[in-house]
Short mmCIF file of C-alpha atoms in Angstrom, two decimals:
data_model
loop_
_atom_site.label_atom_id
_atom_site.label_comp_id
_atom_site.label_asym_id
_atom_site.label_seq_id
_atom_site.Cartn_x
_atom_site.Cartn_y
_atom_site.Cartn_z
CA MET A 1 -0.05 0.03 0.19
CA SER A 2 1.55 3.36 -0.87
CA THR A 3 2.60 5.77 1.64
CA LYS A 4 3.82 8.26 -0.81
CA ARG A 5 0.56 9.85 -2.51
CA GLY A 6 0.45 13.47 -3.16
CA THR A 7 -2.53 15.98 -3.16
CA ASP A 8 -4.54 14.55 -5.52
CA GLN A 9 -8.30 16.06 -5.21
CA MET A 10 -10.08 18.54 -7.27
CA GLY A 11 -9.44 20.82 -4.28
CA PRO A 12 -8.45 20.03 -0.52
CA GLY A 13 -11.55 21.13 0.66
CA VAL A 14 -15.24 19.62 0.43
CA PRO A 15 -16.44 19.28 -2.96
CA GLY A 16 -19.81 19.29 -3.94
CA MET A 17 -21.27 21.93 -1.43
CA GLY A 18 -19.99 25.54 -1.85
CA ILE A 19 -19.05 28.01 -4.28
CA ALA A 20 -16.60 25.50 -6.25
CA SER A 21 -19.45 23.63 -7.74
CA VAL A 22 -21.03 27.00 -8.76
CA PHE A 23 -17.69 28.01 -10.35
CA TYR A 24 -17.22 24.92 -12.22
CA VAL A 25 -20.38 25.02 -13.65
CA ALA A 26 -20.42 28.77 -14.59
CA ALA A 27 -17.08 27.94 -16.21
CA ALA A 28 -18.50 25.06 -18.08
CA LEU A 29 -21.34 27.40 -19.24
CA VAL A 30 -19.08 30.32 -20.79
CA ALA A 31 -16.37 27.68 -22.20
CA PRO A 32 -18.18 27.74 -25.46
CA ALA A 33 -17.96 31.23 -26.10
CA ARG A 34 -14.25 31.34 -24.90
CA GLU A 35 -13.77 28.27 -27.09
CA ILE A 36 -15.21 30.34 -29.91
CA VAL A 37 -12.83 32.93 -29.68
CA LYS A 38 -9.97 30.59 -29.50
CA THR A 39 -11.16 29.10 -32.49
CA VAL A 40 -11.21 32.36 -34.48
CA GLN A 41 -7.63 32.73 -33.20
CA GLY A 42 -6.66 29.32 -34.54
CA ASN A 43 -5.88 28.07 -30.86
CA SER A 44 -8.53 25.54 -30.71
CA SER A 45 -9.12 21.91 -32.12
CA ALA A 46 -11.68 19.39 -32.55
CA MET A 47 -10.58 17.62 -29.28
CA ARG A 48 -10.75 20.70 -27.30
CA TRP A 49 -14.44 21.30 -28.78
CA LYS A 50 -15.23 17.64 -27.58
CA VAL A 51 -14.18 18.13 -24.19
CA VAL A 52 -16.05 21.64 -24.13
CA GLY A 53 -19.13 20.36 -25.52
CA ARG A 54 -19.16 17.42 -23.08
CA GLN A 55 -18.57 20.10 -19.90
CA PHE A 56 -21.28 22.31 -21.12
CA SER A 57 -23.71 19.33 -21.39
CA LEU A 58 -22.74 18.25 -17.99
CA ALA A 59 -23.08 21.88 -16.68
CA LEU A 60 -26.80 21.93 -18.17
CA PHE A 61 -27.69 18.61 -16.63
CA ILE A 62 -26.20 19.64 -13.17
CA VAL A 63 -28.45 22.74 -13.35
CA GLY A 64 -31.34 20.90 -14.74
CA SER A 65 -30.88 18.30 -11.61
CA ILE A 66 -31.21 21.15 -9.10
CA VAL A 67 -34.33 22.55 -10.53
CA MET A 68 -35.81 18.92 -10.74
CA LEU A 69 -34.92 18.40 -7.09
CA TYR A 70 -36.62 21.61 -6.25
CA LEU A 71 -39.64 20.84 -8.21
CA SER A 72 -40.06 17.35 -6.82
CA VAL A 73 -39.72 18.97 -3.35
CA GLN A 74 -42.61 21.11 -4.23
CA VAL A 75 -44.84 18.32 -5.55
CA LEU A 76 -44.28 16.57 -2.41
CA ILE A 77 -45.14 19.73 -0.25
CA SER A 78 -48.18 20.26 -2.43
CA ARG A 79 -49.67 16.83 -1.49
CA GLY A 80 -48.91 17.50 1.94
CA LEU A 81 -46.34 14.68 2.20
CA LEU A 82 -43.74 17.29 3.29
CA SER A 83 -44.29 20.13 5.48
CA ASP A 84 -42.88 23.59 4.05
CA PRO A 85 -39.41 24.13 5.74
CA ALA A 86 -38.94 27.62 4.59
CA ALA A 87 -42.75 28.63 5.30
CA THR A 88 -41.60 31.69 3.30
CA ASP A 89 -41.29 34.97 5.00
CA LEU A 90 -38.70 35.31 2.51
CA PRO A 91 -38.94 39.00 0.69
CA GLY A 92 -39.87 39.09 -3.13
CA ASP A 93 -41.62 36.49 -4.86
CA PHE A 94 -39.10 34.22 -6.08
CA PRO A 95 -38.77 30.49 -5.66
CA ASN A 96 -36.95 29.74 -2.25
CA TRP A 97 -34.22 27.96 -4.17
CA THR A 98 -33.38 31.23 -6.03
CA TYR A 99 -32.21 32.72 -2.73
CA ALA A 100 -29.74 29.73 -2.21
CA VAL A 101 -28.33 29.94 -5.74
CA GLY A 102 -28.21 33.58 -5.47
CA ILE A 103 -26.27 33.62 -2.14
CA LEU A 104 -23.87 31.07 -3.83
CA VAL A 105 -23.45 33.36 -6.82
CA ILE A 106 -22.95 36.57 -4.91
CA LEU A 107 -20.30 34.58 -2.46
CA LEU A 108 -18.52 33.51 -5.84
CA ILE A 109 -18.51 36.78 -7.17
CA GLY A 110 -17.21 38.15 -3.99
CA VAL A 111 -14.57 35.83 -3.54
CA THR A 112 -13.04 36.13 -7.08
CA LEU A 113 -13.23 39.94 -7.11
CA THR A 114 -11.51 39.91 -3.99
CA ALA A 115 -8.90 37.59 -4.97
CA TRP A 116 -8.60 39.69 -8.03
CA ALA A 117 -8.06 42.91 -6.17
CA VAL A 118 -5.50 41.39 -3.85
CA GLY A 119 -3.77 40.15 -7.19
CA LEU A 120 -3.76 43.73 -8.38
CA TRP A 121 -2.48 45.14 -5.12
CA VAL A 122 0.22 42.58 -4.99
CA ARG A 123 1.45 43.30 -8.42
CA ARG A 124 0.82 47.32 -7.73
CA THR A 125 3.18 46.90 -4.53
CA GLY A 126 5.70 44.52 -6.02
CA MET A 127 4.93 41.82 -3.29
CA GLY A 128 4.53 39.19 -6.29
CA ASP A 129 7.92 39.61 -7.64
CA ASP A 130 8.89 36.07 -8.66
CA SER A 131 12.60 37.06 -8.66
CA GLU A 132 13.52 34.58 -5.64
CA VAL A 133 11.63 31.72 -7.57
CA ILE A 134 13.41 32.36 -10.79
CA ALA A 135 16.67 33.18 -9.02
CA GLN A 136 16.37 29.74 -7.40
CA ALA A 137 15.68 27.99 -10.78
CA TYR A 138 18.86 29.41 -12.28
CA ARG A 139 20.84 28.64 -9.11
CA ALA A 140 19.80 25.02 -9.67
CA SER A 141 20.42 24.69 -13.25
CA ILE A 142 23.71 26.26 -13.31
CA PRO A 143 26.71 24.23 -11.78
CA SER A 144 28.51 27.38 -10.15
CA GLY A 145 25.33 28.39 -8.68
CA GLY A 146 24.81 31.30 -6.26
CA ASN A 147 26.30 34.35 -7.81
CA ILE A 148 23.42 35.18 -9.85
CA ARG A 149 21.36 38.29 -9.97
CA LEU A 150 18.15 38.97 -11.63
CA VAL A 151 17.37 42.21 -13.17
CA ARG A 152 13.64 42.88 -13.19
CA MET A 153 12.46 44.41 -16.47
CA PRO A 154 9.21 45.85 -17.59
CA ARG A 155 6.16 44.10 -17.45
CA GLY A 156 7.20 41.79 -14.77
CA ARG A 157 9.84 39.98 -16.89
CA HIS A 158 13.26 39.29 -15.64
CA ILE A 159 16.51 38.59 -17.20
CA ALA A 160 19.55 36.81 -15.55
CA SER A 161 22.54 38.51 -14.49
CA LEU A 162 25.36 36.11 -14.84
CA PRO A 163 29.25 35.84 -13.66
CA HIS A 164 31.39 36.27 -16.65
CA GLY A 165 32.31 33.00 -18.50
CA VAL A 166 29.19 31.19 -17.22
CA ALA A 167 27.13 29.41 -19.68
CA LEU A 168 23.49 30.12 -19.74
CA PRO A 169 21.04 27.31 -19.40
CA PRO A 170 19.79 26.01 -22.55
CA ARG A 171 16.67 27.81 -21.87
CA ALA A 172 16.14 30.44 -19.28
CA LEU A 173 12.89 31.41 -17.49
CA SER A 174 11.36 34.68 -17.01
CA HIS A 175 8.14 35.51 -15.48
CA ASP A 176 5.86 35.46 -18.15
CA LEU A 177 7.56 33.18 -21.06
CA ILE A 178 10.50 31.24 -21.34
CA ILE A 179 13.17 33.12 -23.04
CA ASP A 180 15.38 30.76 -25.37
CA LEU A 181 18.73 32.39 -24.86
CA ARG A 182 20.41 30.21 -27.53
CA PRO A 183 21.49 32.26 -30.43
CA PRO A 184 19.56 31.76 -33.56
CA ALA A 185 21.84 30.14 -36.18
CA ALA A 186 20.93 33.20 -38.43
CA SER A 187 21.80 36.43 -36.60
CA GLY A 188 24.24 34.91 -34.00
CA ARG A 189 22.53 36.98 -31.10
CA PRO A 190 20.68 35.83 -28.22
CA ARG A 191 16.89 35.87 -28.79
CA GLY A 192 16.57 36.72 -25.31
CA ARG A 193 17.98 40.37 -25.81
CA HIS A 194 15.57 40.86 -28.32
CA LEU A 195 12.48 39.69 -26.75
CA VAL A 196 13.15 41.79 -23.38
CA GLY A 197 14.81 44.60 -25.40
CA ALA A 198 17.86 44.89 -22.94
CA GLU A 199 21.33 43.79 -22.91
CA LEU A 200 22.59 41.12 -20.44
CA GLU A 201 24.38 42.50 -17.78
CA ASP A 202 27.81 41.27 -17.34
CA THR A 203 28.86 41.26 -13.78
CA GLY A 204 32.22 39.19 -14.32
CA MET B 1 9.41 18.89 -31.55
CA PRO B 2 6.03 17.44 -32.65
CA GLY B 3 6.26 13.97 -34.49
CA SER B 4 9.12 12.93 -32.47
CA THR B 5 9.08 10.53 -29.43
CA PRO B 6 11.43 11.94 -26.61
CA ALA B 7 12.66 9.37 -24.40
CA VAL B 8 11.22 8.90 -20.87
CA THR B 9 12.61 7.81 -17.50
CA CYS B 10 10.27 6.50 -14.94
CA ILE B 11 10.81 7.11 -11.27
CA ILE B 12 9.14 4.88 -8.63
CA PRO B 13 9.69 6.18 -5.02
CA ALA B 14 9.01 3.35 -2.79
CA TYR B 15 9.15 2.50 1.00
CA ASN B 16 8.02 -1.08 2.20
CA GLU B 17 5.75 -1.45 -1.22
CA ALA B 18 6.54 -5.32 -1.39
CA ALA B 19 2.72 -6.04 -1.92
CA SER B 20 2.39 -3.78 -4.98
CA ILE B 21 5.88 -3.01 -6.58
CA SER B 22 5.97 -5.80 -8.76
CA ASP B 23 2.46 -5.02 -10.25
CA THR B 24 3.64 -1.29 -10.73
CA VAL B 25 6.78 -2.00 -12.63
CA ASP B 26 4.86 -4.55 -14.70
CA SER B 27 2.50 -2.09 -15.48
CA VAL B 28 5.20 0.29 -16.53
CA PHE B 29 7.12 -2.25 -18.74
CA ASN B 30 3.68 -3.40 -20.58
CA GLN B 31 3.10 0.19 -21.95
CA SER B 32 2.31 0.36 -25.60
CA GLU B 33 5.36 2.63 -25.43
CA PRO B 34 7.43 1.93 -22.40
CA PRO B 35 9.72 4.21 -20.50
CA GLU B 36 13.41 3.83 -21.82
CA SER B 37 14.46 3.60 -18.29
CA VAL B 38 12.59 2.76 -15.02
CA ILE B 39 14.07 3.77 -11.71
CA VAL B 40 12.97 2.57 -8.11
CA VAL B 41 14.24 4.42 -5.46
CA ASP B 42 14.20 1.98 -2.56
CA ASP B 43 13.90 4.59 0.36
CA GLY B 44 15.09 2.31 3.35
CA SER B 45 12.41 -0.43 2.80
CA THR B 46 12.77 -3.33 5.38
CA ASP B 47 10.39 -5.84 3.24
CA GLY B 48 12.32 -6.62 0.27
CA THR B 49 10.85 -4.05 -1.94
CA GLY B 50 13.84 -3.35 -3.77
CA GLU B 51 14.77 -6.87 -4.46
CA LEU B 52 11.28 -7.38 -6.26
CA ALA B 53 11.54 -4.23 -8.15
CA GLN B 54 15.16 -5.67 -9.34
CA GLN B 55 13.37 -8.92 -10.32
CA ALA B 56 10.74 -7.09 -12.28
CA GLY B 57 13.27 -5.52 -14.47
CA ALA B 58 13.57 -2.12 -12.85
CA MET B 59 17.02 -0.37 -11.95
CA VAL B 60 16.93 -0.04 -8.16
CA ILE B 61 18.84 2.89 -6.34
CA ARG B 62 19.14 3.54 -2.44
CA PRO B 63 19.66 6.52 -0.61
CA SER B 64 22.51 5.98 2.19
CA THR B 65 20.00 7.00 4.49
CA GLY B 66 16.10 7.24 4.13
CA THR B 67 15.06 10.61 2.67
CA GLY B 68 11.85 10.47 4.45
CA SER B 69 9.68 11.81 2.18
CA LYS B 70 8.49 11.05 -1.47
CA ALA B 71 9.81 14.46 -2.66
CA GLY B 72 13.45 13.58 -1.23
CA ALA B 73 13.15 10.30 -3.06
CA GLN B 74 12.09 11.44 -6.27
CA SER B 75 14.91 14.34 -6.22
CA PHE B 76 17.45 11.78 -5.19
CA ALA B 77 17.02 9.83 -8.42
CA LEU B 78 16.93 13.03 -10.63
CA PRO B 79 20.58 12.96 -11.24
CA TYR B 80 20.25 9.30 -12.67
CA VAL B 81 18.01 10.87 -15.29
CA ASP B 82 19.40 11.50 -18.69
CA THR B 83 16.35 11.55 -20.71
CA PRO B 84 14.19 14.61 -21.93
CA LEU B 85 11.12 13.70 -20.10
CA THR B 86 10.66 12.30 -16.54
CA MET B 87 7.82 10.64 -15.20
CA VAL B 88 6.98 10.01 -11.52
CA LEU B 89 4.57 7.04 -10.44
CA ASP B 90 3.56 5.81 -6.91
CA ALA B 91 4.71 2.30 -5.93
CA ASP B 92 1.31 1.20 -5.53
CA SER B 93 -0.30 2.21 -8.76
CA VAL B 94 -0.86 0.62 -11.99
CA LEU B 95 -1.50 2.32 -15.44
CA SER B 96 -3.62 1.80 -18.46
CA PRO B 97 -1.66 0.67 -21.27
CA THR B 98 -1.53 3.86 -23.42
CA ALA B 99 -0.88 6.19 -20.03
CA VAL B 100 2.55 6.82 -20.87
CA ALA B 101 2.15 7.37 -24.63
CA ASP B 102 -0.64 9.72 -23.88
CA LEU B 103 1.07 11.95 -21.52
CA ARG B 104 4.37 11.89 -23.84
CA SER B 105 2.17 13.06 -26.50
CA ALA B 106 0.84 15.87 -24.69
CA LEU B 107 4.27 17.01 -24.02
CA VAL B 108 5.38 16.51 -27.73
CA GLN B 109 2.53 18.55 -29.23
CA ASP B 110 2.58 21.53 -26.76
CA PRO B 111 6.54 22.72 -26.68
CA ASP B 112 5.57 25.07 -23.76
CA ALA B 113 4.18 22.30 -21.45
CA ALA B 114 6.25 21.46 -18.55
CA ALA B 115 4.29 18.71 -16.95
CA ALA B 116 1.12 16.63 -17.93
CA CYS B 117 -0.98 14.58 -15.53
CA SER B 118 -3.55 11.88 -15.80
CA PHE B 119 -7.03 10.72 -14.63
CA VAL B 120 -6.74 8.84 -11.18
CA VAL B 121 -9.12 6.27 -10.13
CA PRO B 122 -9.07 4.06 -6.88
CA ARG B 123 -8.03 0.41 -8.06
CA HIS B 124 -9.96 -1.27 -4.98
CA ARG B 125 -13.48 -0.14 -3.83
CA ARG B 126 -14.41 -2.28 -0.92
CA THR B 127 -14.42 -0.27 2.13
CA VAL B 128 -16.45 2.98 2.80
CA TRP B 129 -13.39 4.94 2.41
CA GLU B 130 -12.31 3.53 -0.94
CA ARG B 131 -15.71 3.87 -2.39
CA GLY B 132 -15.99 7.47 -1.06
CA ARG B 133 -12.70 8.14 -2.74
CA TYR B 134 -13.86 6.62 -5.83
CA VAL B 135 -16.75 9.18 -6.36
CA GLU B 136 -14.57 11.72 -5.08
CA TYR B 137 -12.20 11.38 -8.04
CA LEU B 138 -15.14 10.63 -10.47
CA TYR B 139 -16.22 14.09 -9.73
CA ALA B 140 -12.93 15.85 -9.45
CA PHE B 141 -11.29 14.19 -12.61
CA GLY B 142 -14.41 13.84 -14.47
CA HIS B 143 -15.62 17.59 -14.00
CA GLY B 144 -13.39 19.77 -12.19
CA LYS B 145 -10.02 19.13 -13.61
CA GLN B 146 -11.38 18.97 -17.29
CA ILE B 147 -12.65 22.70 -16.98
CA GLN B 148 -9.28 23.62 -14.98
CA GLU B 149 -7.85 21.99 -18.39
CA ILE B 150 -10.18 23.80 -20.75
CA PHE B 151 -9.02 27.27 -18.95
CA GLY B 152 -5.35 26.12 -18.91
CA HIS B 153 -4.44 25.64 -15.42
CA PRO B 154 -4.68 22.05 -13.86
CA LEU B 155 -4.72 23.01 -10.12
CA ILE B 156 -2.17 19.78 -9.36
CA SER B 157 -0.22 17.88 -11.78
CA SER B 158 -1.10 14.60 -9.60
CA GLY B 159 2.02 13.16 -7.74
CA CYS B 160 0.75 9.48 -8.19
CA PHE B 161 1.47 9.85 -11.93
CA SER B 162 2.66 12.67 -13.78
CA MET B 163 5.41 13.23 -16.71
CA TYR B 164 7.63 16.53 -16.77
CA ARG B 165 10.26 17.82 -18.89
CA THR B 166 13.62 16.99 -17.05
CA GLU B 167 15.07 20.46 -18.08
CA TRP B 168 12.06 22.26 -16.06
CA LEU B 169 12.84 19.75 -13.26
CA ASP B 170 16.37 20.64 -13.14
CA HIS B 171 15.80 24.31 -13.24
CA VAL B 172 13.64 23.90 -10.02
CA GLY B 173 15.89 21.70 -8.35
CA GLY B 174 13.63 18.95 -8.19
CA TRP B 175 10.82 18.20 -5.71
CA SER B 176 10.84 20.60 -2.82
CA THR B 177 10.47 19.18 0.79
CA ARG B 178 9.48 22.49 2.35
CA THR B 179 5.51 21.50 2.03
CA LEU B 180 3.80 18.22 2.68
CA ALA B 181 2.27 18.43 -0.72
CA GLU B 182 4.95 18.34 -3.35
CA ASP B 183 3.14 17.86 -6.36
CA MET B 184 1.39 21.08 -5.71
CA ASP B 185 4.25 22.63 -4.74
CA LEU B 186 5.79 21.69 -8.04
CA THR B 187 2.95 22.44 -10.25
CA TRP B 188 2.41 26.31 -9.00
CA THR B 189 6.32 26.55 -9.17
CA LEU B 190 6.26 25.61 -12.69
CA TYR B 191 3.00 28.09 -13.28
CA ARG B 192 4.99 30.84 -11.76
CA LEU B 193 7.74 30.18 -13.92
CA GLY B 194 5.83 30.29 -16.91
CA GLY B 195 5.44 26.72 -17.93
CA LYS B 196 2.00 25.12 -18.91
CA VAL B 197 0.48 22.08 -17.60
CA HIS B 198 -1.93 19.66 -19.41
CA PHE B 199 -4.35 17.13 -17.80
CA VAL B 200 -4.68 14.09 -20.03
CA GLU B 201 -8.15 12.27 -19.54
CA THR B 202 -7.11 9.08 -21.63
CA ALA B 203 -4.11 8.43 -19.30
CA ILE B 204 -5.66 6.54 -16.24
CA CYS B 205 -3.55 5.77 -13.10
CA GLU B 206 -5.27 3.45 -10.98
CA PRO B 207 -3.53 3.54 -7.07
CA ILE B 208 -4.64 1.75 -3.88
CA GLU B 209 -6.29 3.95 -1.49
CA PRO B 210 -6.49 4.14 1.99
CA ASP B 211 -9.04 1.30 3.26
CA THR B 212 -9.45 2.36 6.80
CA MET B 213 -10.23 5.57 8.57
CA ARG B 214 -6.74 5.68 10.37
CA MET B 215 -5.08 5.58 7.07
CA MET B 216 -7.30 7.86 5.33
CA SER B 217 -6.85 10.43 8.32
CA THR B 218 -3.19 10.34 7.87
CA GLN B 219 -3.51 10.94 4.21
CA LEU B 220 -6.07 13.79 4.47
CA LYS B 221 -3.87 15.23 7.17
CA ARG B 222 -1.40 15.65 5.03
CA TRP B 223 -3.10 16.78 2.00
CA SER B 224 -4.94 19.67 4.17
CA HIS B 225 -1.66 20.79 5.73
CA GLY B 226 -0.04 20.69 2.60
CA PHE B 227 -2.51 22.84 0.77
CA ILE B 228 -2.32 25.35 3.33
CA GLN B 229 1.44 25.61 3.50
CA ASN B 230 1.26 25.86 -0.41
CA VAL B 231 -0.86 28.84 -0.18
CA ARG B 232 1.30 30.29 2.26
CA VAL B 233 4.26 29.78 -0.01
CA HIS B 234 2.80 30.70 -3.31
CA TRP B 235 -0.19 33.25 -2.93
CA ARG B 236 1.77 36.41 -4.24
CA GLY B 237 2.99 34.40 -7.34
CA VAL B 238 -0.32 32.70 -7.74
CA LEU B 239 -2.27 35.92 -7.58
CA ARG B 240 -0.64 36.94 -10.82
CA ARG B 241 -2.36 34.30 -12.73
CA SER B 242 -6.07 34.92 -13.19
CA MET B 243 -8.01 31.34 -13.66
CA LEU B 244 -5.47 29.67 -11.05
CA ARG B 245 -6.06 32.45 -8.63
CA SER B 246 -9.61 31.86 -8.98
CA ILE B 247 -9.52 28.23 -8.64
CA ILE B 248 -7.27 28.40 -5.44
CA ALA B 249 -9.40 31.13 -4.00
CA VAL B 250 -12.64 29.22 -4.33
CA SER B 251 -10.97 25.93 -3.31
CA PHE B 252 -9.82 27.76 -0.18
CA TRP B 253 -13.09 29.27 0.56
CA ASP B 254 -14.65 26.03 0.14
CA GLY B 255 -12.12 24.45 2.09
CA VAL B 256 -13.00 26.65 5.23
CA VAL B 257 -16.60 27.80 4.77
CA ALA B 258 -18.22 24.58 3.71
CA SER B 259 -15.99 22.64 6.43
CA ILE B 260 -17.61 24.83 8.98
CA PHE B 261 -20.98 24.55 7.42
CA TYR B 262 -20.83 21.15 7.68
CA LEU B 263 -19.25 20.44 11.17
CA MET B 264 -20.85 23.23 13.07
CA VAL B 265 -23.67 25.41 11.36
CA LEU B 266 -25.82 22.27 10.25
CA PRO B 267 -25.55 20.65 13.56
CA VAL B 268 -26.68 23.88 15.25
CA LEU B 269 -29.51 24.41 12.54
CA THR B 270 -30.72 21.04 13.19
CA PHE B 271 -30.80 21.61 16.93
CA LEU B 272 -32.73 24.97 16.41
CA TYR B 273 -34.87 24.23 13.51
CA GLY B 274 -35.38 20.40 13.42
CA PRO B 275 -34.22 17.51 11.22
CA TRP B 276 -35.30 19.67 8.04
CA ALA B 277 -31.67 21.35 8.27
CA LEU B 278 -30.25 17.90 7.77
CA VAL B 279 -31.14 18.09 4.32
CA GLY B 280 -28.13 20.29 3.85
CA TYR B 281 -25.74 17.37 4.21
CA VAL B 282 -27.22 15.94 0.98
CA ILE B 283 -28.91 18.79 -0.59
CA ASP B 284 -25.82 18.71 -3.49
CA LEU B 285 -26.01 15.25 -4.22
CA PRO B 286 -27.95 15.49 -7.54
CA ALA B 287 -25.18 17.83 -8.51
CA ILE B 288 -22.68 15.55 -7.40
CA ALA B 289 -24.27 12.80 -9.15
CA VAL B 290 -24.60 14.00 -12.42
CA PRO B 291 -20.71 14.37 -13.20
CA VAL B 292 -20.09 10.99 -11.36
CA VAL B 293 -22.50 9.14 -13.16
CA TYR B 294 -21.25 10.42 -16.60
CA ALA B 295 -17.89 9.48 -15.47
CA ALA B 296 -18.63 6.05 -14.36
CA ARG B 297 -21.02 5.50 -17.45
CA ARG B 298 -17.74 5.69 -19.64
CA ARG B 299 -16.11 3.09 -17.62
CA GLY B 300 -19.38 0.94 -17.31
CA GLU B 301 -19.69 1.35 -13.68
CA VAL B 302 -22.46 3.03 -13.16
CA ARG B 303 -24.20 0.82 -10.57
CA HIS B 304 -21.12 0.79 -8.38
CA ALA B 305 -20.97 4.47 -8.59
CA LEU B 306 -24.48 5.26 -7.38
CA ALA B 307 -23.95 2.57 -4.79
CA SER B 308 -21.05 4.34 -3.69
CA LEU B 309 -22.34 7.73 -3.35
CA PRO B 310 -23.26 7.63 0.40
CA ALA B 311 -19.70 6.50 1.22
CA PHE B 312 -18.56 10.10 -0.42
CA LEU B 313 -20.79 11.96 2.00
CA VAL B 314 -19.09 10.35 4.74
CA LEU B 315 -15.64 10.66 3.29
CA ARG B 316 -16.24 14.61 3.03
CA LEU B 317 -17.12 14.88 6.70
CA LEU B 318 -13.58 13.40 7.52
CA ASN B 319 -12.20 15.82 4.81
CA ALA B 320 -13.79 18.78 6.44
CA TYR B 321 -12.60 18.09 10.03
CA HIS B 322 -9.00 17.61 8.73
CA MET B 323 -9.34 20.81 6.53
CA ILE B 324 -10.53 23.03 9.94
CA ARG B 325 -7.97 21.24 12.06
CA ALA B 326 -5.10 22.10 9.65
CA LEU B 327 -6.17 25.59 9.25
CA PHE B 328 -6.51 26.10 12.79
CA ASN B 329 -3.20 24.74 13.65
CA GLU B 330 -1.21 26.17 10.62
CA VAL B 331 -2.91 29.57 10.75
CA VAL B 332 -4.26 30.34 14.14
CA LEU B 333 -1.62 28.33 16.42
CA ARG B 334 1.07 28.71 13.42
CA ARG B 335 2.03 25.12 14.15
CA THR B 336 3.43 23.70 10.64
CA PHE B 337 3.05 20.04 10.29
CA ASP B 338 6.30 19.11 8.51
CA VAL B 339 6.56 15.53 9.29
CA TYR B 340 5.95 13.38 6.52
CA GLU B 341 3.68 10.52 8.30
CA LYS B 342 3.35 6.96 6.83
CA GLY B 343 -0.24 6.74 5.63
CA HIS B 344 -0.98 7.15 2.01
#
């Protein structure tokens, strides 16, 4: 029996109940629209559409199952087999289940907007600087290790600052993309320089 | 390099896995496209795991002292890897016949992909815990993870079976032991470095899941602490990535709020307003059942999945308990759990 498994669930919380379910259903429902855009851009495929279509259908079935559950309960209540638990003194003239769904949707919007706002704040204040993560990657990949600085470039990108004579790894990493620093055969100039618009700093 | 088939090395960390290691190694060698090299890291086993792996045809390496963690064992093997791709597989897992080819294909087709992961489903479904996990995985991998893939951000490249570009593993120094969920840590690090991760539903990994409450608790304790530790390590970095940020935010919210709801709010409501409140424990069952039944139907296991649904309700109560406990210890008491406990 394994003693070595890693985290492997959809999430470590409690699947099913909560805003994650609403989040995934909502994501599945908007996925076709997003995929149309990707198709126009040439970034989609028949395989992707198959998955998108399947998840879209599942989301519709999930919504349908919730509505069916509500209607079933209403039938039981109308036949006197169940008492109405909410004996509604809720405001408005909507079915009770819309309040529950509404609360979940509002929570979902609140949580995602909060995460977005915190992300914006982190970016503005520079707290989300990934220099150390990237520097660690460089240190791990260059045998001489250690003596490496990173220069932060516009738009959150980074470029390595290497001791003189140290060879760059075949593929250097930056925050937003991998920059291939191997010189292209045609020009002999490292593509990294071209991409970030800056010279490598030689600290040697 | 679409069209080419880069070589793969398979790393299997193992500690006292005599009961399953032969099946695991066999399933690797019986692949439609087997890896070019299979390395079993015998991390201090005392039950002959290493010898059995060797008999099955794997290369066995042993650290001079036990590394004490899955991350440590895998990183120990990394210098032995000389292929462009590296896959990791738990020592109690078996693979579908094309699993390696499917993951390799995903990495070949997308040069920017740093990792690819598989569909996971428990091999045995006898006890309530195994059945609960079965439903949980059908739901997670048949629905949530597929949507994460559509939006380009699978939350985790699962530790039980994943494939990576060796170059990326070298860049990040292998698997870190700073958290108890090394697969989540690695996945989020790869994202922060600009890498992509793919979920490949046709590649199927079947591990042995905890079959007792004690074993399940040990595993859930590690997962819950691991998640919180990873949020603490990576929160600034992952906030930059919109879809990943949203997935983690809602997962964290549910992990906290839904757990409190289950363990505290519903019992109080039941006490105050009567047994109607107990419906809260099962009210989402239809929403759970739809993706579960669909995923089970593709495997020809609908009856089995339906019969297992009640077990899922039990398992998520245990999930909720461990999530709340981990949160209290890690965040309130600032007591970090860093012992890689045997369990699962």
